[in-house]
Each structure stands twice: as structure tokens, then as C-alpha cells.
PDB file of C-alpha atoms and ligand atoms in Angstrom:
ATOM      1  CA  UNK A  26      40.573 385.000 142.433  1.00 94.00           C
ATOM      2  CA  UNK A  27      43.983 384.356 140.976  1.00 97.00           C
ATOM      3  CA  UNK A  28      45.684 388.054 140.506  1.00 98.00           C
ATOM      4  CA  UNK A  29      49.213 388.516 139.606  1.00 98.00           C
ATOM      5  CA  UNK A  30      51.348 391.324 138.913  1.00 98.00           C
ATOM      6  CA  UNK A  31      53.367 391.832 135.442  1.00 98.00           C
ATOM      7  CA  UNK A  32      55.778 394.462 136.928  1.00 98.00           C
ATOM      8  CA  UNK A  33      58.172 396.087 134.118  1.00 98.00           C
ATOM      9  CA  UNK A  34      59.631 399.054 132.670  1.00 97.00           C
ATOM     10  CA  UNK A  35      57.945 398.408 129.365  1.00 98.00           C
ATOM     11  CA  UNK A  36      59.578 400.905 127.294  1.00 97.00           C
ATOM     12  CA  UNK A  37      59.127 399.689 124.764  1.00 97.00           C
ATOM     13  CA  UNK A  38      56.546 396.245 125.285  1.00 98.00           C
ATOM     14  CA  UNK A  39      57.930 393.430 123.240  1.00 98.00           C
ATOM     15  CA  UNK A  40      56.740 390.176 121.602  1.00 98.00           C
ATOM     16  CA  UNK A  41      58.657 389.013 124.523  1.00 97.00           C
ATOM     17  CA  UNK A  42      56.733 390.384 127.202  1.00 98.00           C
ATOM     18  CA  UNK A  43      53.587 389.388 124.746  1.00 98.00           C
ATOM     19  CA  UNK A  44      54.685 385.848 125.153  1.00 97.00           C
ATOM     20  CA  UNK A  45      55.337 385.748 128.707  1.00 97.00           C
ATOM     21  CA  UNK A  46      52.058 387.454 129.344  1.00 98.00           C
ATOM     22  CA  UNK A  47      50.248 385.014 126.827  1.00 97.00           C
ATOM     23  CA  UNK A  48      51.442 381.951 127.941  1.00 97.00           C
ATOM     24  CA  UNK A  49      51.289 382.974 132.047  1.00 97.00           C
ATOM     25  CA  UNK A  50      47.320 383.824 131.336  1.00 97.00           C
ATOM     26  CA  UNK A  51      46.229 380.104 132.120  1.00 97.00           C
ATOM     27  CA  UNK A  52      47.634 380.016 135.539  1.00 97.00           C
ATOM     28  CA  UNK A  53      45.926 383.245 136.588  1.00 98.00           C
ATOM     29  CA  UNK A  54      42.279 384.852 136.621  1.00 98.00           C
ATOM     30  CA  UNK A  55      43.531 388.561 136.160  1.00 98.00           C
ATOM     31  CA  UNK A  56      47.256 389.311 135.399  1.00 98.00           C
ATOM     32  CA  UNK A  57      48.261 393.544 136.073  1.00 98.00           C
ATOM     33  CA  UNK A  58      50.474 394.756 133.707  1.00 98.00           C
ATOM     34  CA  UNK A  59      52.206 396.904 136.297  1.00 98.00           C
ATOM     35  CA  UNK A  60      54.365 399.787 134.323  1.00 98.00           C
ATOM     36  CA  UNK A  61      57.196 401.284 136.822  1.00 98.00           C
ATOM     37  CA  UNK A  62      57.171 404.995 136.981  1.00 95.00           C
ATOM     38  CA  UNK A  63      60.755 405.467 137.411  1.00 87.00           C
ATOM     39  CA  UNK A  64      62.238 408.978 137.438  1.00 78.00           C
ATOM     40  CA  UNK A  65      66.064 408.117 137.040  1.00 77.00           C
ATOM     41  CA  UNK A  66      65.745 406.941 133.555  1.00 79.00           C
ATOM     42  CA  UNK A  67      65.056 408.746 130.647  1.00 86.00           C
ATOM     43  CA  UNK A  68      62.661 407.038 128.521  1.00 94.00           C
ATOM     44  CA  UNK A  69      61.825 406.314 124.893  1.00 95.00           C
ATOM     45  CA  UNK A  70      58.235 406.615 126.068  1.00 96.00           C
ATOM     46  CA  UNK A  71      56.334 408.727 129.094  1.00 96.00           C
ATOM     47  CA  UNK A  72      54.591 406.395 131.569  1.00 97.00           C
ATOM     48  CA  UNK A  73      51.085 406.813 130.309  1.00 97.00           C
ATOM     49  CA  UNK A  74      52.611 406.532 126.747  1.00 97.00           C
ATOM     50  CA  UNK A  75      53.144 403.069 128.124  1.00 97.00           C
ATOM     51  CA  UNK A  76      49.809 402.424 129.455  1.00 98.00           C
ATOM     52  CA  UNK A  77      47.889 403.242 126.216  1.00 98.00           C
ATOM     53  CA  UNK A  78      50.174 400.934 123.972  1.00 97.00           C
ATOM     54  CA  UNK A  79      49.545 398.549 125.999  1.00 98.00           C
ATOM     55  CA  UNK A  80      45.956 398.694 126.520  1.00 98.00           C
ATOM     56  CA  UNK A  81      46.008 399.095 122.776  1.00 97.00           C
ATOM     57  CA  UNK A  82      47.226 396.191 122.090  1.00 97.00           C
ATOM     58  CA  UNK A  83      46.101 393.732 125.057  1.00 97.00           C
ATOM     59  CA  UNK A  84      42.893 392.905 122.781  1.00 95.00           C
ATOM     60  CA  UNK A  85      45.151 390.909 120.565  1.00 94.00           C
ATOM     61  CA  UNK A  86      46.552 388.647 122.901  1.00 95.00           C
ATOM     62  CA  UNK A  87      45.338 384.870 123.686  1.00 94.00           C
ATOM     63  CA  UNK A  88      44.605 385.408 127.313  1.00 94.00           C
ATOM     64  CA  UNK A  89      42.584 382.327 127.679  1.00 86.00           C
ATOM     65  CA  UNK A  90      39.396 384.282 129.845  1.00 94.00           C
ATOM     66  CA  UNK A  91      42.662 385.557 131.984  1.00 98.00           C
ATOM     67  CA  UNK A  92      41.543 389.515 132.634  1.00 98.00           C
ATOM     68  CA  UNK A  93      44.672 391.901 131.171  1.00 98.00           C
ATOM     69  CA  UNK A  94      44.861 394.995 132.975  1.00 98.00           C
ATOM     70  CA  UNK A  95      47.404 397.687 132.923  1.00 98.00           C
ATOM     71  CA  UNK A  96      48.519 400.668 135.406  1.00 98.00           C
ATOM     72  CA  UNK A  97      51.442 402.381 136.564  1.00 98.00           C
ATOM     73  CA  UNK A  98      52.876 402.699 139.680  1.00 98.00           C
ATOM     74  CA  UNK A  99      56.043 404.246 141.701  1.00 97.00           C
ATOM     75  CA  UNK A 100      57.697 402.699 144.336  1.00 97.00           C
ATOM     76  CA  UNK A 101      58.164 399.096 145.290  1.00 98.00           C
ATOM     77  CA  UNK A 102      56.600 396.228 143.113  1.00 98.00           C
ATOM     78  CA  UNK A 103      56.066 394.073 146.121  1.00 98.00           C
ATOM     79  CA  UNK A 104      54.037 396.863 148.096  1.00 98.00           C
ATOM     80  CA  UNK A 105      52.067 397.524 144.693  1.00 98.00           C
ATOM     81  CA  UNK A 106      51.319 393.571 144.453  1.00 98.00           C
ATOM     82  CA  UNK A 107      50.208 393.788 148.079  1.00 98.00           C
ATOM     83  CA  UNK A 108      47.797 396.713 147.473  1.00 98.00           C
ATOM     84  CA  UNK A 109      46.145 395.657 144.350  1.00 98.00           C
ATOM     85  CA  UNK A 110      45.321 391.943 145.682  1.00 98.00           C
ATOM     86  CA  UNK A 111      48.037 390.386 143.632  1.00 98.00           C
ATOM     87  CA  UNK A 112      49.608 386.733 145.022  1.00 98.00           C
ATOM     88  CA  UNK A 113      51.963 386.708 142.349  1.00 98.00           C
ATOM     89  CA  UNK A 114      54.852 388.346 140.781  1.00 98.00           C
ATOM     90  CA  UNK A 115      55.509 386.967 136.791  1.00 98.00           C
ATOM     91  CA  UNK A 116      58.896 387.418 135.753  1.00 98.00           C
ATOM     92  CA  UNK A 117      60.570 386.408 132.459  1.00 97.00           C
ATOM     93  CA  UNK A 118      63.702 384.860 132.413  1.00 97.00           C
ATOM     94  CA  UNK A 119      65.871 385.160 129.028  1.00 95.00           C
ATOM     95  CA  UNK A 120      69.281 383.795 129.694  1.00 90.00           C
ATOM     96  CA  UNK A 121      71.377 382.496 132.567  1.00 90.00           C
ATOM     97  CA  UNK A 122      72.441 386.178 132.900  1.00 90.00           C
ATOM     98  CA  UNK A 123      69.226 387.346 134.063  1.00 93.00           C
ATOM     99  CA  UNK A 124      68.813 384.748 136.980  1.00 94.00           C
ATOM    100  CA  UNK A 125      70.891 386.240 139.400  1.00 95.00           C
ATOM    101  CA  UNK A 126      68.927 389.376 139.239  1.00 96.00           C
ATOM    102  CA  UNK A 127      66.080 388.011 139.293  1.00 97.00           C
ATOM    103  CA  UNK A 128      67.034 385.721 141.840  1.00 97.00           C
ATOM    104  CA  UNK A 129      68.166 388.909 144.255  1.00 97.00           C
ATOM    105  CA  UNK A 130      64.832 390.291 143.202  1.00 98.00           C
ATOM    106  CA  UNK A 131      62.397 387.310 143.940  1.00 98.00           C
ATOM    107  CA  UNK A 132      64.182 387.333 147.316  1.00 98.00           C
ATOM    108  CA  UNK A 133      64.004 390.672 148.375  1.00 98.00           C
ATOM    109  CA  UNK A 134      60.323 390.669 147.041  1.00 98.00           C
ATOM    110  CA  UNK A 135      59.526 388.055 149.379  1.00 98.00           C
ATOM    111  CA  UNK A 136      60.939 389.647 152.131  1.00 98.00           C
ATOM    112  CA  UNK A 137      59.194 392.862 151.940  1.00 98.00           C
ATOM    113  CA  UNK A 138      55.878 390.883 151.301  1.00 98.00           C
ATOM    114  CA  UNK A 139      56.432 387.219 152.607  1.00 98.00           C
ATOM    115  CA  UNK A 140      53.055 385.891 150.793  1.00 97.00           C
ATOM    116  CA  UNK A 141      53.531 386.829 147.491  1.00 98.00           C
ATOM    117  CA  UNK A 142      55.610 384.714 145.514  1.00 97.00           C
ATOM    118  CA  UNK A 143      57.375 385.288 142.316  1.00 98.00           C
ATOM    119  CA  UNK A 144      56.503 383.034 139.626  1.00 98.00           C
ATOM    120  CA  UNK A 145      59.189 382.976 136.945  1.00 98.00           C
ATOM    121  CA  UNK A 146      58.845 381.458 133.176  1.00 98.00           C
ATOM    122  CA  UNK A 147      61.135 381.137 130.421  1.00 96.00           C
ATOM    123  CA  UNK A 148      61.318 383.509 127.836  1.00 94.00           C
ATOM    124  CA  UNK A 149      60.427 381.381 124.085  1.00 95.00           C
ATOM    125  CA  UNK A 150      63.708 381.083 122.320  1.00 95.00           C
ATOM    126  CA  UNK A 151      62.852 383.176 119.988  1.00 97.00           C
ATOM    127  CA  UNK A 152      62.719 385.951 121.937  1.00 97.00           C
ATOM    128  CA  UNK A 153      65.462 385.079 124.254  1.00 96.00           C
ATOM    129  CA  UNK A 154      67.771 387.789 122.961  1.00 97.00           C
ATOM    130  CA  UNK A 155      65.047 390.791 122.882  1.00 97.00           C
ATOM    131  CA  UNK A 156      65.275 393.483 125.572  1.00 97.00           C
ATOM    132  CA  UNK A 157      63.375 396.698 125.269  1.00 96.00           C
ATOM    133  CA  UNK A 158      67.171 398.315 125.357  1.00 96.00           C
ATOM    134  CA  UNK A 159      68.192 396.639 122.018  1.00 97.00           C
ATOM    135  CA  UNK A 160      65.150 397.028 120.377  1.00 98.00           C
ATOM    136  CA  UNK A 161      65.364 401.060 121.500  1.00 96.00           C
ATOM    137  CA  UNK A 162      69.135 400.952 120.279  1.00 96.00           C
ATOM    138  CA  UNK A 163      68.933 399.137 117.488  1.00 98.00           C
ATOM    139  CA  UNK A 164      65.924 401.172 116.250  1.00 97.00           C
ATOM    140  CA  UNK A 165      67.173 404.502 116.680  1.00 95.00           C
ATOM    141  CA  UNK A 166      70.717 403.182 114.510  1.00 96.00           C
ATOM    142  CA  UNK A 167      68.823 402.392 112.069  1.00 96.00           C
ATOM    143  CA  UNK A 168      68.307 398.213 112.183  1.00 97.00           C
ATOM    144  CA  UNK A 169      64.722 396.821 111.671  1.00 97.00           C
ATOM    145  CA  UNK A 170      63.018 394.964 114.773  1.00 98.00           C
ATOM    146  CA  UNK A 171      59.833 393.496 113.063  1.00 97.00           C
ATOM    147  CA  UNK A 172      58.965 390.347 114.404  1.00 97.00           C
ATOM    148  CA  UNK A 173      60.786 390.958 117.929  1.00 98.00           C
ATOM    149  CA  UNK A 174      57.839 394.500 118.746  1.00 98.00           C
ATOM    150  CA  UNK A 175      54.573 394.586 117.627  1.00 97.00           C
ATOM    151  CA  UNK A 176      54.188 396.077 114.200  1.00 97.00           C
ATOM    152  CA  UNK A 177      52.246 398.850 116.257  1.00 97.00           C
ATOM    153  CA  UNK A 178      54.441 400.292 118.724  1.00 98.00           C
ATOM    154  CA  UNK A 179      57.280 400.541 115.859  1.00 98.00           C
ATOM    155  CA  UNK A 180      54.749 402.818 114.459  1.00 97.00           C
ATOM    156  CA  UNK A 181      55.084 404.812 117.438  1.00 97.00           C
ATOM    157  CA  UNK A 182      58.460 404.483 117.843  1.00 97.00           C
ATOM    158  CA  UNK A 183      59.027 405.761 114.050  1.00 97.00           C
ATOM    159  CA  UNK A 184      56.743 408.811 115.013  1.00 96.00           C
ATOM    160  CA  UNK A 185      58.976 409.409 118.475  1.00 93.00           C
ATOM    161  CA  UNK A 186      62.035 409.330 116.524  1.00 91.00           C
ATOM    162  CA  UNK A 187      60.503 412.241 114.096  1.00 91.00           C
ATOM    163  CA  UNK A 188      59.264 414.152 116.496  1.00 89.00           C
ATOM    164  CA  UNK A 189      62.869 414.071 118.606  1.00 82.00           C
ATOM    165  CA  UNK A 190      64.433 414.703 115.162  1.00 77.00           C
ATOM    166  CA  UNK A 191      62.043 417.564 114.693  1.00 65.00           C
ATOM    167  CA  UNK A 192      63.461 419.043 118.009  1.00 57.00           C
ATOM    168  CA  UNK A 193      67.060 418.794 117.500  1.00 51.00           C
TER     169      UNK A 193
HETATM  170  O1  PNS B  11      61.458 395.735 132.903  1.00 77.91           O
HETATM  171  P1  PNS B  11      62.488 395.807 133.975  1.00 77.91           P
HETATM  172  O2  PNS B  11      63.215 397.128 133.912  1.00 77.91           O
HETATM  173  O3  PNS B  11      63.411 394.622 133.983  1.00 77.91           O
HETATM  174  O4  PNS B  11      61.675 395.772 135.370  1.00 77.91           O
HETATM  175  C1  PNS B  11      62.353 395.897 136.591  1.00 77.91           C
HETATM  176  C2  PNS B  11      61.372 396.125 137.732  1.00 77.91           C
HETATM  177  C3  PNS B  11      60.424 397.276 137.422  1.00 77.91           C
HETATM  178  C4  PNS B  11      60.559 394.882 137.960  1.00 77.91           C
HETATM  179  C5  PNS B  11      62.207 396.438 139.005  1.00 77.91           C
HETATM  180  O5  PNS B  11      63.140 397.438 138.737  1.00 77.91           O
HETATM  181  C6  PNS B  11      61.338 396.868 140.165  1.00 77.91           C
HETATM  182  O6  PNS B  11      60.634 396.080 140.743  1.00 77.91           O
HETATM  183  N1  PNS B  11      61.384 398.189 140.488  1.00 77.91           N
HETATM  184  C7  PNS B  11      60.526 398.813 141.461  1.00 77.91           C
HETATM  185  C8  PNS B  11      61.303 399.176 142.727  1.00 77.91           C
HETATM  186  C9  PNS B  11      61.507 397.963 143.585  1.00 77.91           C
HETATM  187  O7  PNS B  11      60.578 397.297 144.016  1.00 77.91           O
HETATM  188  N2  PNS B  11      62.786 397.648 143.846  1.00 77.91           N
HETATM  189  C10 PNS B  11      63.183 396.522 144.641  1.00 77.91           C
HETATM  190  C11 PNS B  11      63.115 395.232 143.858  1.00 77.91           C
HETATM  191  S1  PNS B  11      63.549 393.899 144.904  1.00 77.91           S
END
């Protein structure tokens, strides 16, 4: 059994991550979307927010027989690969500017848990530009983002916006 671990903040999932978890399906028997739970940030969207969108829209993508799962977790990724069978971590790399991160990441990962491995692909160039950060920032001034987050999740990021507009 092949498992890896899709670790990510998710907030929003893009047609990036789509792609990254799309084409990383054939290498793998069960992939884990793996949502961070991370209390320092504020998000657009709580943690199990996350979870259902993404189990929502999972049944759309290509997985060639690949299992998609999703959960959440707190703490480190490489302890959360570790405990959920994982011998993987897939990471998506955009630009050269992400590298070095990732780079200090992948290490560090491998430290904590010397077996797993991270297993990095390159993002498609059409998404090479598309973080969940501009998409959120972008969205909220006003700028359309169809074709860069499922048509779905703008849905619920129109609804978030008039709800936190409803509050003010
Ligand atoms: O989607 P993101 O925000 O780029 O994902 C970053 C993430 C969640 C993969 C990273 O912040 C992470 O692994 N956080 C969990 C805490 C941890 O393991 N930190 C040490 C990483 S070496």
C-alpha cells in the first residue's frame, strides 16, 4: 500500500492543489489530504469548513483508482505522516521562490521522520502564480478568480464574504 500525505493549509483549495493532487494519484494507492489546524492564522475558512469542501469536491477529480481522503490535523506533518501509514509527503512547487522553503521543509521532515520522503512536483504553468493568499485577496477586492478555484468554493467564498459583511 502506497499512502502519502497532501499536507496544506487549504484555505481556500485551488485548481492548483487539484492538479497536483490529480496528477500525483498514479504514483500512489491512497493520497491524505492532510488540512493543518493552525491556530496563529486567521482563516477565510474554519478547519472542518476545509474538510467538507474538499470532500465535496474530491468526486470530481481523475484519481486514477488512487483513494482521496481528507482530515485535519495539529502539530507536525511528519509525525501525522508517520501515524497514518503515510511514506510520502507531496509538495507542489510553483516558482524558484518556493524551493528554498520547501527545501528547509523536506529536510527537516526527514529528520524528524527519516523514512518518509518528500516527493515534490511542479505546479502546471497555469497555475504557477495561484496561492490560496491571492485568490483570498484578490477575491475579497473585488477581482474574479474563475478558472484558478473551483467554481464551487467561490460559491462559498461569495457566501463568507456576505455573511462577514453582514457582521460588520
Ligand atoms: O499550504 P501551506 O500553508 O503552504 O502548508 C504548509 C504546511 C502545512 C505544509 C507546513 O506549514 C507544515 O507542515 N506545518 C505543520 C507544522 C510542521 O510540521 N512544521 C515543521 C515543518 S518542517
Amino acid at each position: 500500500m502506497r499512502r502519502a500525505l497532501f499536507p496544506g493549509s487549504f484555505d481556500p483549495l485551488t485548481n492548483g492543489h487539484l492538479d497536483i493532487i490529480r496528477r500525483s494519484s498514479p504514483l500512489f494507492d491512497e493520497i491524505i489530504i492532510a488540512v493543518l489546524n493552525n491556530p496563529e492564522k486567521r482563516p477565510m475558512f474554519s478547519v472542518d469548513e476545509r474538510c467538507e469542501i474538499i470532500r465535496e469536491i474530491l468526486p470530481s477529480v481523475h484519481s486514477n483508482g488512487c483513494a482521496l481522503t481528507v482530515d485535519s490535523f495539529s502539530g507536525l506533518t511528519a509525525d501525522f505522516a508517520r501515524q497514518r501509514g503515510a511514506t510520502a509527503i507531496i509538495r507542489g512547487i510553483r516558482a524558484i521562490g518556493d524551493y528554498e522553503y520547501e527545501l528547509r521543509m523536506s529536510l527537516m521532515n526527514r529528520r524528524l521522520q527519516p523514512e518518509i520522503d518528500t516527493v515534490f512536483l511542479t505546479a502546471a504553468e497555469e497555475y504557477s502564480f495561484v496561492s490560496s493568499t491571492l485568490m483570498k485577496q484578490v477575491f475579497e477586492l473585488g477581482g474574479r478568480v474563475d478558472g484558478l478555484v473551483p467554481e464551487a468554493i467561490i460559491s462559498k467564498m461569495r457566501e463568507k464574504l456576505a455573511d462577514q459583511g453582514a457582521g460588520r
